[in-house]
Coordinates of N, CA and C in Angstrom, one line a residue:
V1088 N 7.9 33.0 -52.1 CA 9.1 33.6 -51.6 C 8.8 35.1 -51.3
Q1089 N 9.4 35.6 -50.2 CA 9.3 37.0 -49.9 C 10.7 37.6 -49.8
L1090 N 10.9 38.9 -50.2 CA 12.2 39.5 -50.4 C 12.3 40.7 -49.5
Q1091 N 13.5 40.8 -48.9 CA 13.8 42.0 -48.0 C 15.2 42.5 -48.4
A1092 N 15.2 43.7 -49.0 CA 16.4 44.4 -49.4 C 17.0 45.3 -48.3
S1093 N 18.3 45.3 -48.3 CA 19.0 46.2 -47.3 C 20.3 46.6 -47.8
G1094 N 21.0 47.5 -47.1 CA 22.3 47.9 -47.4 C 22.5 49.2 -48.1
G1095 N 21.4 49.9 -48.4 CA 21.5 51.2 -49.0 C 22.0 52.2 -48.0
G1096 N 22.2 53.4 -48.5 CA 22.7 54.5 -47.7 C 23.3 55.6 -48.5
L1097 N 24.0 56.5 -47.8 CA 24.6 57.7 -48.4 C 26.1 57.4 -48.5
V1098 N 26.6 57.6 -49.7 CA 28.0 57.3 -50.0 C 28.5 58.4 -50.9
Q1099 N 29.8 58.7 -50.8 CA 30.4 59.7 -51.7 C 30.7 59.1 -53.1
A1100 N 30.7 59.9 -54.1 CA 31.1 59.4 -55.4 C 32.5 58.7 -55.3
G1101 N 32.6 57.6 -56.0 CA 33.8 56.8 -56.0 C 33.8 55.7 -54.9
G1102 N 32.8 55.8 -54.1 CA 32.7 54.8 -53.0 C 32.0 53.5 -53.4
S1103 N 31.8 52.7 -52.4 CA 31.2 51.4 -52.7 C 30.1 51.1 -51.7
L1104 N 29.2 50.2 -52.1 CA 28.1 49.7 -51.3 C 27.8 48.3 -51.7
R1105 N 27.4 47.5 -50.8 CA 26.9 46.2 -51.1 C 25.5 46.0 -50.6
L1106 N 24.6 45.8 -51.6 CA 23.2 45.6 -51.2 C 22.9 44.1 -51.0
S1107 N 22.1 43.8 -50.1 CA 21.7 42.4 -49.9 C 20.2 42.3 -50.0
C1108 N 19.8 41.1 -50.4 CA 18.3 40.8 -50.6 C 18.1 39.4 -50.0
A1109 N 17.5 39.4 -48.8 CA 17.3 38.1 -48.1 C 15.9 37.6 -48.5
A1110 N 15.8 36.3 -48.8 CA 14.6 35.7 -49.3 C 14.1 34.7 -48.2
S1111 N 12.8 34.7 -48.0 CA 12.3 33.7 -47.1 C 11.6 32.7 -48.0
G1112 N 11.4 31.5 -47.4 CA 10.8 30.4 -48.2 C 11.8 29.4 -48.8
R1113 N 11.3 28.3 -49.1 CA 12.1 27.2 -49.6 C 12.4 27.2 -51.1
T1114 N 11.8 28.1 -51.8 CA 11.9 28.0 -53.3 C 12.9 29.0 -53.8
F1115 N 13.7 29.7 -53.0 CA 14.7 30.7 -53.5 C 15.6 30.1 -54.6
T1116 N 16.0 28.9 -54.4 CA 17.0 28.3 -55.3 C 16.4 28.0 -56.7
S1117 N 15.1 28.2 -56.9 CA 14.5 28.0 -58.2 C 14.3 29.2 -58.9
Y1118 N 14.6 30.4 -58.3 CA 14.3 31.7 -58.9 C 15.6 32.3 -59.6
Y1119 N 15.3 32.9 -60.7 CA 16.3 33.9 -61.2 C 16.1 35.2 -60.4
M1120 N 17.2 35.8 -60.0 CA 17.1 37.0 -59.2 C 17.6 38.2 -59.9
G1121 N 16.9 39.3 -59.8 CA 17.3 40.5 -60.5 C 17.4 41.7 -59.6
W1122 N 18.1 42.7 -60.0 CA 18.2 44.0 -59.3 C 17.7 45.0 -60.3
F1123 N 16.9 45.9 -59.9 CA 16.4 47.0 -60.6 C 16.6 48.3 -59.8
R1124 N 16.5 49.4 -60.5 CA 16.6 50.7 -59.8 C 15.7 51.7 -60.4
Q1125 N 15.3 52.7 -59.6 CA 14.4 53.7 -60.0 C 14.9 55.0 -59.4
A1126 N 15.3 55.9 -60.3 CA 15.7 57.2 -59.9 C 14.5 58.2 -59.9
P1127 N 14.6 59.3 -59.2 CA 13.4 60.2 -59.1 C 13.1 60.7 -60.5
G1128 N 11.8 60.6 -60.8 CA 11.3 61.0 -62.1 C 11.6 60.2 -63.3
K1129 N 12.2 59.0 -63.0 CA 12.5 58.1 -64.1 C 11.8 56.7 -63.9
E1130 N 11.8 56.0 -65.0 CA 11.2 54.7 -64.9 C 12.2 53.7 -64.3
R1131 N 11.6 52.6 -63.7 CA 12.4 51.6 -63.1 C 13.2 50.9 -64.2
E1132 N 14.5 50.6 -64.0 CA 15.3 50.0 -65.0 C 16.1 48.8 -64.5
F1133 N 16.4 47.9 -65.4 CA 17.1 46.7 -65.1 C 18.6 47.0 -64.8
V1134 N 19.1 46.3 -63.8 CA 20.5 46.5 -63.4 C 21.3 45.2 -63.6
A1135 N 20.7 44.1 -63.1 CA 21.5 42.9 -63.1 C 20.6 41.7 -62.9
I1136 N 21.0 40.5 -63.4 CA 20.3 39.3 -63.2 C 21.3 38.1 -62.9
I1137 N 20.9 37.1 -62.2 CA 21.7 36.0 -61.9 C 20.8 34.7 -62.0
T1138 N 21.3 33.6 -62.5 CA 20.6 32.4 -62.6 C 20.4 31.7 -61.3
P1139 N 19.5 30.8 -61.2 CA 19.3 30.1 -59.9 C 20.6 29.5 -59.3
S1140 N 21.5 29.0 -60.1 CA 22.7 28.3 -59.6 C 23.8 29.4 -59.4
G1141 N 23.6 30.5 -59.9 CA 24.7 31.5 -59.8 C 25.7 31.4 -60.9
S1142 N 25.5 30.5 -61.8 CA 26.6 30.3 -62.8 C 26.6 31.3 -63.9
L1143 N 25.6 32.1 -64.1 CA 25.5 33.1 -65.2 C 24.9 34.4 -64.7
I1144 N 25.5 35.4 -65.1 CA 25.0 36.8 -64.7 C 25.0 37.7 -65.9
E1145 N 24.3 38.7 -65.8 CA 24.4 39.8 -66.8 C 24.2 41.1 -66.1
I1146 N 25.0 42.1 -66.5 CA 24.9 43.4 -65.9 C 24.6 44.4 -66.9
A1147 N 23.7 45.4 -66.6 CA 23.3 46.4 -67.5 C 24.6 47.2 -68.0
G1148 N 24.5 47.7 -69.2 CA 25.6 48.4 -69.8 C 26.0 49.6 -69.0
S1149 N 25.0 50.3 -68.4 CA 25.3 51.5 -67.7 C 26.1 51.4 -66.4
V1150 N 26.2 50.1 -65.9 CA 26.9 49.9 -64.7 C 27.9 48.8 -64.8
K1151 N 28.1 48.2 -66.0 CA 29.0 47.1 -66.3 C 30.4 47.6 -66.0
G1152 N 31.1 46.7 -65.3 CA 32.5 47.0 -64.9 C 32.6 47.7 -63.5
R1153 N 31.4 48.1 -63.0 CA 31.4 48.7 -61.7 C 30.5 47.9 -60.7
F1154 N 29.5 47.3 -61.2 CA 28.5 46.5 -60.4 C 28.7 45.0 -60.7
T1155 N 28.4 44.2 -59.7 CA 28.3 42.8 -60.0 C 27.2 42.2 -59.1
I1156 N 26.7 41.1 -59.5 CA 25.6 40.4 -58.7 C 26.1 39.0 -58.4
S1157 N 25.7 38.6 -57.2 CA 26.1 37.2 -56.7 C 25.0 36.7 -55.8
R1158 N 25.1 35.5 -55.5 CA 24.1 34.9 -54.6 C 24.7 33.8 -53.7
D1159 N 24.1 33.6 -52.6 CA 24.5 32.6 -51.7 C 23.3 31.8 -51.4
N1160 N 23.1 30.7 -52.0 CA 21.9 29.9 -51.9 C 21.7 29.3 -50.5
A1161 N 22.9 29.1 -49.8 CA 22.8 28.5 -48.5 C 22.2 29.5 -47.5
K1162 N 22.4 30.8 -47.9 CA 21.8 31.9 -47.0 C 20.6 32.5 -47.6
N1163 N 20.1 32.0 -48.7 CA 18.9 32.6 -49.4 C 19.1 34.1 -49.6
T1164 N 20.2 34.5 -50.1 CA 20.5 35.9 -50.2 C 21.2 36.2 -51.6
V1165 N 20.8 37.3 -52.2 CA 21.4 37.8 -53.4 C 22.0 39.1 -53.1
Y1166 N 23.2 39.4 -53.7 CA 23.9 40.6 -53.4 C 24.1 41.5 -54.7
L1167 N 24.2 42.7 -54.5 CA 24.6 43.6 -55.6 C 25.8 44.4 -55.0
Q1168 N 27.0 44.2 -55.5 CA 28.2 44.9 -55.1 C 28.3 46.1 -56.1
M1169 N 28.4 47.3 -55.5 CA 28.5 48.5 -56.3 C 29.7 49.2 -56.0
N1170 N 30.6 49.3 -57.0 CA 31.9 50.0 -56.8 C 31.9 51.3 -57.7
S1171 N 32.9 52.2 -57.4 CA 33.0 53.4 -58.2 C 31.7 54.1 -58.4
L1172 N 31.0 54.3 -57.4 CA 29.6 54.8 -57.5 C 29.7 56.3 -58.0
K1173 N 28.7 56.6 -58.8 CA 28.5 57.9 -59.4 C 27.2 58.6 -58.9
T1174 N 27.1 59.9 -59.0 CA 25.9 60.5 -58.6 C 24.7 60.0 -59.3
E1175 N 24.9 59.6 -60.6 CA 23.8 59.2 -61.4 C 23.3 57.8 -61.0
D1176 N 24.0 57.1 -60.1 CA 23.6 55.8 -59.5 C 22.5 56.0 -58.4
T1177 N 22.3 57.3 -58.0 CA 21.3 57.5 -57.0 C 19.9 57.1 -57.4
A1178 N 19.3 56.2 -56.6 CA 18.1 55.6 -56.9 C 17.6 54.7 -55.8
V1179 N 16.4 54.3 -55.9 CA 15.9 53.2 -55.0 C 16.2 51.9 -55.7
Y1180 N 16.8 51.0 -55.1 CA 17.2 49.7 -55.7 C 16.3 48.6 -55.1
Y1181 N 15.8 47.8 -56.1 CA 14.9 46.8 -55.8 C 15.4 45.4 -56.2
C1182 N 15.2 44.4 -55.4 CA 15.5 43.0 -55.8 C 14.2 42.4 -56.2
A1183 N 14.3 41.4 -57.1 CA 13.1 40.8 -57.6 C 13.4 39.4 -58.0
A1184 N 12.3 38.5 -58.0 CA 12.5 37.1 -58.4 C 11.6 36.8 -59.6
A1185 N 12.2 36.0 -60.5 CA 11.5 35.6 -61.7 C 11.7 34.1 -61.9
R1186 N 10.8 33.5 -62.7 CA 10.9 32.1 -63.0 C 11.7 31.8 -64.3
K1187 N 12.1 32.9 -64.9 CA 12.9 32.7 -66.1 C 13.9 33.9 -66.3
W1188 N 14.8 33.7 -67.2 CA 15.8 34.8 -67.5 C 15.0 35.9 -68.1
A1189 N 15.0 37.1 -67.5 CA 14.2 38.2 -68.0 C 14.8 39.6 -67.6
Y1190 N 14.5 40.5 -68.5 CA 14.9 41.9 -68.2 C 13.7 42.8 -67.9
A1191 N 12.5 42.3 -68.4 CA 11.3 43.1 -68.3 C 10.7 43.0 -66.8
I1192 N 10.3 44.2 -66.4 CA 9.7 44.2 -65.0 C 8.5 43.3 -64.9
S1193 N 7.8 43.2 -65.9 CA 6.5 42.4 -65.9 C 6.8 40.9 -65.7
S1194 N 8.0 40.5 -66.0 CA 8.4 39.1 -65.8 C 8.7 38.6 -64.4
Y1195 N 8.9 39.6 -63.5 CA 9.3 39.3 -62.2 C 8.0 39.2 -61.3
D1196 N 8.0 38.1 -60.6 CA 6.8 37.8 -59.8 C 6.8 38.4 -58.4
V1197 N 7.9 38.5 -57.8 CA 8.0 38.9 -56.4 C 9.1 40.1 -56.3
W1198 N 8.7 41.1 -55.5 CA 9.6 42.3 -55.4 C 9.9 42.5 -53.9
G1199 N 11.1 43.0 -53.7 CA 11.4 43.5 -52.4 C 10.9 44.9 -52.2
Q1200 N 11.1 45.5 -51.0 CA 10.5 46.8 -50.8 C 11.4 47.9 -51.3
G1201 N 12.6 47.7 -51.7 CA 13.5 48.8 -52.1 C 14.4 49.3 -51.0
T1202 N 15.6 49.7 -51.4 CA 16.5 50.3 -50.5 C 17.1 51.5 -51.2
Q1203 N 17.2 52.7 -50.5 CA 17.6 53.9 -51.1 C 19.2 54.0 -51.1
V1204 N 19.7 54.3 -52.3 CA 21.1 54.6 -52.4 C 21.3 56.0 -52.9
T1205 N 22.0 56.8 -52.2 CA 22.3 58.2 -52.5 C 23.8 58.4 -52.6
V1206 N 24.2 58.9 -53.8 CA 25.6 59.1 -54.0 C 25.8 60.6 -54.1
S1207 N 26.7 61.1 -53.2 CA 26.9 62.6 -53.2 C 28.2 62.9 -53.9
S1208 N 28.2 64.1 -54.5 CA 29.4 64.5 -55.2 C 30.5 65.1 -54.3

């Protein structure tokens, strides 16, 4: 599978964005899909994960209640809906695919190219 992330941009604090990650290949539905982010000068961190069927998700505590993850297997796409954005959400956001439920970067086999999200005050 190959991943292509999109939907980033510049938004004011309090605003919303929806990121998309389109997957190519026939095996998308077998992958756990995750979102990560990396702010300038910081390590890449886990944001969200969703099971292959979409029946179970987990959101990182730092964004819980504001972000959610979903997927449309018919469209081979996973989404990250980001609401009530804060300046500290500014980062490059990456989607990634794993063969198991995982939070560690090393567990993800395939990565998208990243999309920049900038939240202004």
